[in-house]
CSV table of C-alpha atoms in Angstrom, one decimal:
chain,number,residue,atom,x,y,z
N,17,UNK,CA,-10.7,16.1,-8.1
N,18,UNK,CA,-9.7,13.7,-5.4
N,19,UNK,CA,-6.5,14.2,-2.9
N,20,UNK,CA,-5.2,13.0,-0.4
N,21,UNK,CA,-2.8,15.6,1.0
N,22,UNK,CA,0.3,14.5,4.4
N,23,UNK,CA,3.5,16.4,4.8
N,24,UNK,CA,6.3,15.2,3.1
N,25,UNK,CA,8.7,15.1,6.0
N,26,UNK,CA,8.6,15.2,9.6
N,27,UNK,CA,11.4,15.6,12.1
N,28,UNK,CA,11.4,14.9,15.8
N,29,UNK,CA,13.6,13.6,18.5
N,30,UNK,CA,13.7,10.3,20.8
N,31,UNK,CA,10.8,9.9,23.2
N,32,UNK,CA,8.7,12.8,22.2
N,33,UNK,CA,5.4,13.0,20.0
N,34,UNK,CA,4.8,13.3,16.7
N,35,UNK,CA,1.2,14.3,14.5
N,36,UNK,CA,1.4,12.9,11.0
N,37,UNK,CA,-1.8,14.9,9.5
N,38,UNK,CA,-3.8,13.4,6.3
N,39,UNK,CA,-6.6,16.0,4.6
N,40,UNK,CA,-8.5,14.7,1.9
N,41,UNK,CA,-11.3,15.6,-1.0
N,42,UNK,CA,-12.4,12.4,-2.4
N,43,UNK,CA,-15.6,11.4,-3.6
N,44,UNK,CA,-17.2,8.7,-1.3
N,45,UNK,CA,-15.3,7.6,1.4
N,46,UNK,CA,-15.3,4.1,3.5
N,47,UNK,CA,-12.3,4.5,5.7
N,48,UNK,CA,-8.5,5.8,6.5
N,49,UNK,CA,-6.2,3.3,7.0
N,50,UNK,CA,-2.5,4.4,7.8
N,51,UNK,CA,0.8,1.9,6.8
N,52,UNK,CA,4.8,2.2,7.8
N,53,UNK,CA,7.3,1.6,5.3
N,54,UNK,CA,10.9,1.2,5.6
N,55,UNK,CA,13.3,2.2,3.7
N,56,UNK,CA,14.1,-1.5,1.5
N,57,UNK,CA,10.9,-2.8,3.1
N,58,UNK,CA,7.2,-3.9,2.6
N,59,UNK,CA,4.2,-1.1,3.8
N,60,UNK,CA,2.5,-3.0,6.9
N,61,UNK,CA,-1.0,-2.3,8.6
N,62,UNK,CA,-0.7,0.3,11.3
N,63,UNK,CA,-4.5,1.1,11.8
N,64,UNK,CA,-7.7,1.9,10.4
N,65,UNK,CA,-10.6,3.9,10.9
N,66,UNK,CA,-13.7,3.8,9.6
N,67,UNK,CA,-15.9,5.9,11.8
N,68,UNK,CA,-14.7,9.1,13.7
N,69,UNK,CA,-12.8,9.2,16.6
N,70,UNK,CA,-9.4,7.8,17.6
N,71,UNK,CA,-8.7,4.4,17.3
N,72,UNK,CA,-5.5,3.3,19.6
N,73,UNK,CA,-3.0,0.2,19.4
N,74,UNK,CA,0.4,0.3,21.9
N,75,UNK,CA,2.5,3.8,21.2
N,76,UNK,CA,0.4,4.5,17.8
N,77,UNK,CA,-3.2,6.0,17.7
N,78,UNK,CA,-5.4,6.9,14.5
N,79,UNK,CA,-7.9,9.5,14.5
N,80,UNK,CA,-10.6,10.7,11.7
N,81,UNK,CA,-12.9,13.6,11.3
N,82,UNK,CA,-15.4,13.1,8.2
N,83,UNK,CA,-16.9,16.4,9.1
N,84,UNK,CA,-13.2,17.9,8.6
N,85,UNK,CA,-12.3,15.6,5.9
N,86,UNK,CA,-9.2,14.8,8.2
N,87,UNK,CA,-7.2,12.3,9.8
N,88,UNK,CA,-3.9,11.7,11.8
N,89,UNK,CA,-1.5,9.4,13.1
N,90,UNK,CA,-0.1,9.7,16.3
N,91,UNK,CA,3.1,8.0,17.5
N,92,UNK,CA,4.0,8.8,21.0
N,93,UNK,CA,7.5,7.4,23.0
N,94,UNK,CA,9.5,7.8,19.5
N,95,UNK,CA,12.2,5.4,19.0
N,96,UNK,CA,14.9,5.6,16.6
N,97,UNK,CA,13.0,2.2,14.8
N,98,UNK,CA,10.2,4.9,14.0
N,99,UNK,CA,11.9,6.3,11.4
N,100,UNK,CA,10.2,5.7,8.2
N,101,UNK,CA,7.5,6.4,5.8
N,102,UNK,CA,4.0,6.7,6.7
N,103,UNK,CA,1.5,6.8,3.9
N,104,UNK,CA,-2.4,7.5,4.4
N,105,UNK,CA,-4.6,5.6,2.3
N,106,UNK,CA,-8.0,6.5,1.7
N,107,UNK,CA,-11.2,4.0,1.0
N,108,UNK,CA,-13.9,4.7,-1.2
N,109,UNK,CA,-16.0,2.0,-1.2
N,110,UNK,CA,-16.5,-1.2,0.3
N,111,UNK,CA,-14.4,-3.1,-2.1
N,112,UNK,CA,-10.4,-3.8,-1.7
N,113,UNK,CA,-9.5,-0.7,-3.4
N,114,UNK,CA,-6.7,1.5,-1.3
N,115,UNK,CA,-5.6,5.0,-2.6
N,116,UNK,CA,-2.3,5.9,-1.5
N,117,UNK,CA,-1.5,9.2,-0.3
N,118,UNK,CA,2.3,10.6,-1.0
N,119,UNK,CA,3.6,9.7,2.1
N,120,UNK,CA,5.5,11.6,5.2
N,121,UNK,CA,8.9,10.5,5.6
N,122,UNK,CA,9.9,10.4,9.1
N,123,UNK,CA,13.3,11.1,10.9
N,124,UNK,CA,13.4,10.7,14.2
N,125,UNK,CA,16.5,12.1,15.8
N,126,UNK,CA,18.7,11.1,19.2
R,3,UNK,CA,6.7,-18.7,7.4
R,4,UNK,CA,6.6,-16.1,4.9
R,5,UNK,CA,3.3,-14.7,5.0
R,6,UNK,CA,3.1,-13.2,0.9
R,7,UNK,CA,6.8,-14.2,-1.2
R,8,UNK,CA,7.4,-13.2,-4.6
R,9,UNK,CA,9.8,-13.8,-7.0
R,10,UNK,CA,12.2,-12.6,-8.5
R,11,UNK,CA,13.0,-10.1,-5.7
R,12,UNK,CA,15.3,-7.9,-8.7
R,13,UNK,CA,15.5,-8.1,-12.2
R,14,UNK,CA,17.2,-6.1,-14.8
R,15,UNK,CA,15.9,-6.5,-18.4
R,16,UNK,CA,16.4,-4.1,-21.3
R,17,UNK,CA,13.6,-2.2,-22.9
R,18,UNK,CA,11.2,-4.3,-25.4
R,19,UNK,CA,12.0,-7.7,-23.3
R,20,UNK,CA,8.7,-9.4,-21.4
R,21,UNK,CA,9.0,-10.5,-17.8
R,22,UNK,CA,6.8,-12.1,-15.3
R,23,UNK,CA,6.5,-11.6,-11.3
R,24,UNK,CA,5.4,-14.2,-9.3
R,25,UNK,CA,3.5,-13.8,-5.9
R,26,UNK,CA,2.2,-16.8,-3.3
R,27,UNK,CA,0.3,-16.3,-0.3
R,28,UNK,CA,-0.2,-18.6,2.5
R,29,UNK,CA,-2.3,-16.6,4.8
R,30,UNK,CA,-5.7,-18.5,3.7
R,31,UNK,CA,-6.4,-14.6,2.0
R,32,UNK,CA,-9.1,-14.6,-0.8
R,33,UNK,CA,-8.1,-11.3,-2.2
R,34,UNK,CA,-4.8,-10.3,-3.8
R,35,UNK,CA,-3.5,-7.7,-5.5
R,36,UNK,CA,-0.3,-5.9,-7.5
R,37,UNK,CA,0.7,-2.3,-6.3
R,38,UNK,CA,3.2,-0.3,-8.2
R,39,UNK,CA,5.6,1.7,-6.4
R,40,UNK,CA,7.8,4.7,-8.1
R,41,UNK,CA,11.3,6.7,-7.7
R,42,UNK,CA,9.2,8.9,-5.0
R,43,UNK,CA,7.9,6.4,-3.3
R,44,UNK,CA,4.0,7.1,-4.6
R,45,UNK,CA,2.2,3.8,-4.2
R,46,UNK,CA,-0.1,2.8,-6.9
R,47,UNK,CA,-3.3,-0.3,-7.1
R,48,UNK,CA,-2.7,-1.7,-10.7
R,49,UNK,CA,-5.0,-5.1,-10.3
R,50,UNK,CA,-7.1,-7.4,-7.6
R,51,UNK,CA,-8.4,-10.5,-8.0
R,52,UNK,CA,-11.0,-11.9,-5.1
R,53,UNK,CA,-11.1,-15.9,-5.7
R,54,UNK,CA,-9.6,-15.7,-8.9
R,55,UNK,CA,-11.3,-13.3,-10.0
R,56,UNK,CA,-10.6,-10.0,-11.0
R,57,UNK,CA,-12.5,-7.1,-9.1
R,58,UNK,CA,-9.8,-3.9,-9.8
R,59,UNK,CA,-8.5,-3.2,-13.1
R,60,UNK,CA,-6.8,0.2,-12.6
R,61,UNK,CA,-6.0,2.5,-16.1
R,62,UNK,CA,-2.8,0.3,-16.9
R,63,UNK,CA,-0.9,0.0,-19.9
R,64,UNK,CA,-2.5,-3.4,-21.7
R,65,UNK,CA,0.8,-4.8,-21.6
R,66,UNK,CA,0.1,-5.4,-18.2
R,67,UNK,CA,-1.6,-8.8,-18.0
R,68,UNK,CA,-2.3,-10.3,-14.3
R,69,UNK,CA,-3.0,-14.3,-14.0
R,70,UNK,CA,-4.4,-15.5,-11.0
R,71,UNK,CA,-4.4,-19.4,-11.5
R,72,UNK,CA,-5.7,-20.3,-7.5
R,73,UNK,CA,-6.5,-17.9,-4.9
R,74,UNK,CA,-3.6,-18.3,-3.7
R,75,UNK,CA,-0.9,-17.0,-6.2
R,76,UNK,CA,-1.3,-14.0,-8.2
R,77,UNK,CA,1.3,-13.4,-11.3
R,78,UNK,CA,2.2,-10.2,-13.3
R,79,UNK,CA,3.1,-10.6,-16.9
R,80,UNK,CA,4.7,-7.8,-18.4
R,81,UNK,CA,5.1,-7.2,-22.2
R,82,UNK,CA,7.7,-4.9,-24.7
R,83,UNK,CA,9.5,-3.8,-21.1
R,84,UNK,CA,9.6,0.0,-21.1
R,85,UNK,CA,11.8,2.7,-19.1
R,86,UNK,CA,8.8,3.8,-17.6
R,87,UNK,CA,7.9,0.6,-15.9
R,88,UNK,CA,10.9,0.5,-13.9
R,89,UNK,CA,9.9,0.7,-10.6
R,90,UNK,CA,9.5,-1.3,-7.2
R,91,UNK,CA,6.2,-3.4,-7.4
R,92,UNK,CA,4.6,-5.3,-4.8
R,93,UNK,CA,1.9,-7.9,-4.1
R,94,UNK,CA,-0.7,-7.7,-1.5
R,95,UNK,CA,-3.3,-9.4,-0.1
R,96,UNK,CA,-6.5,-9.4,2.4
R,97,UNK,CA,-8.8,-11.3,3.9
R,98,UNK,CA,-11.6,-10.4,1.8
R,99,UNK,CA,-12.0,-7.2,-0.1
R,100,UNK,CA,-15.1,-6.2,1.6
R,101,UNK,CA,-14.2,-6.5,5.1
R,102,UNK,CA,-14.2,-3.2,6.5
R,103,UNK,CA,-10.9,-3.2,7.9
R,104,UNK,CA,-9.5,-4.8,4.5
R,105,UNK,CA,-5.9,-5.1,6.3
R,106,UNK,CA,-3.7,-5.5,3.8
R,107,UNK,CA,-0.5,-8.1,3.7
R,108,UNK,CA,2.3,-6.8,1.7
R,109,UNK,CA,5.3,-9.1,-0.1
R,110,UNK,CA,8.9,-7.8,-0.1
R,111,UNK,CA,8.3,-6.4,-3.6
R,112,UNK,CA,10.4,-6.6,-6.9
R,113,UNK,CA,13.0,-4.0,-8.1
R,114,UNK,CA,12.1,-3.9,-11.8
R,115,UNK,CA,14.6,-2.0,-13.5
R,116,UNK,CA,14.3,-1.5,-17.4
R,117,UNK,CA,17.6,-0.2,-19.6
């Protein structure tokens, strides 16, 4: 079968770091892309990678691993306006098609 | 400006009814699409349509009809409402759908709720 697997919740406090993790089986793959989602809100564009390595853009960085079958996101400085939902989303070929995984709700704490 | 609207942002309607959600871009995009989103939050592609012309058609219910009339708006016609379709759903849309970034634009979403 195909999965994408994330943890459903992560804690953390102000100004530390944080790993969101994102393992998947899927049959062909194109690219992870990772989106943020408020509570109430829209999913926006965080980052993508489609070849391995990390890919970095202000406080957030993206990594993959095709070898591993794994990605993560990595938010660094956490502010209170981090806390939200973080969804991988996996892409199996080079059309527009995005599967969702279940998402990692984040709390970040003072 | 808003970058991807639809309308109505809620809307309550009792099982059997039909409904429509409308969805605009302005961002030049040539691809579009309608996501479902349920009570845990797991986000779902339902349809895309690249230039009016549909490229994704995801194992929907058939009383799920998407109308794409310009590249530019992207409508979802819902027939004989069921409890099952309540849910929050949202438009997107991308530059093209095979870019390989394929950054996606999301609307606001509609809170569909079916009694």
């Amino acid at each position: 079968g195909q999965s994408l697997e994330q943890p459903s919740e992560v804690t953390a406090v102000e100004g530390a770091i944080v790993q969101i993790n994102c393992t998947y089986q899927t049959s062909g793959f194109y690219g992870l892309s990772w989106y943020q989602q408020h509570d109430g809100g829209a999913p926006t564009f965080l980052s993508y990678n489609g070849l391995d390595g990390l890919e970095e853009t202000g406080r957030f960085s993206s990594f993959l691993s095709r070898s591993d079958s794994y990605g993560y996101l990595l938010l660094q400085e956490l502010q209170m306006k981090d806390s939200a939902s973080y969804f991988c989303a996996w892409k199996p070929n080079q059309g527009g098609k995005l599967i969702f995984g279940q998402g990692t709700e984040l709390s970040v704490k003072p | 400006d808003t970058a991807v609207s639809q309308t109505p942002k809620y809307l309550v309607t009792q099982m059997g009814n039909d409904k429509s959600i409308k969805c605009e871009q302005n961002l030049g995009h040539d691809t579009m699409y309608w996501y479902k989103q349920d009570s845990k939050k797991f986000l779902k592609i339902m349809f895309s349509y690249n230039n009016k012309e549909l490229i994704i058609n995801e194992t929907v219910p058939n009383r799920f009809s998407p109308k794409s009339p310009d590249k530019a708006h992207l409508n979802l016609h819902i027939n004989s409402l069921e409890l099952g379709d309540s849910a929050v759903y949202f438009c997107a849309s991308s530059q093209d759908a095979w870019r390989e970034n394929n950054e996606q634009y999301f609307g606001p979403g509609t809170r569909l709720t079916v009694t």
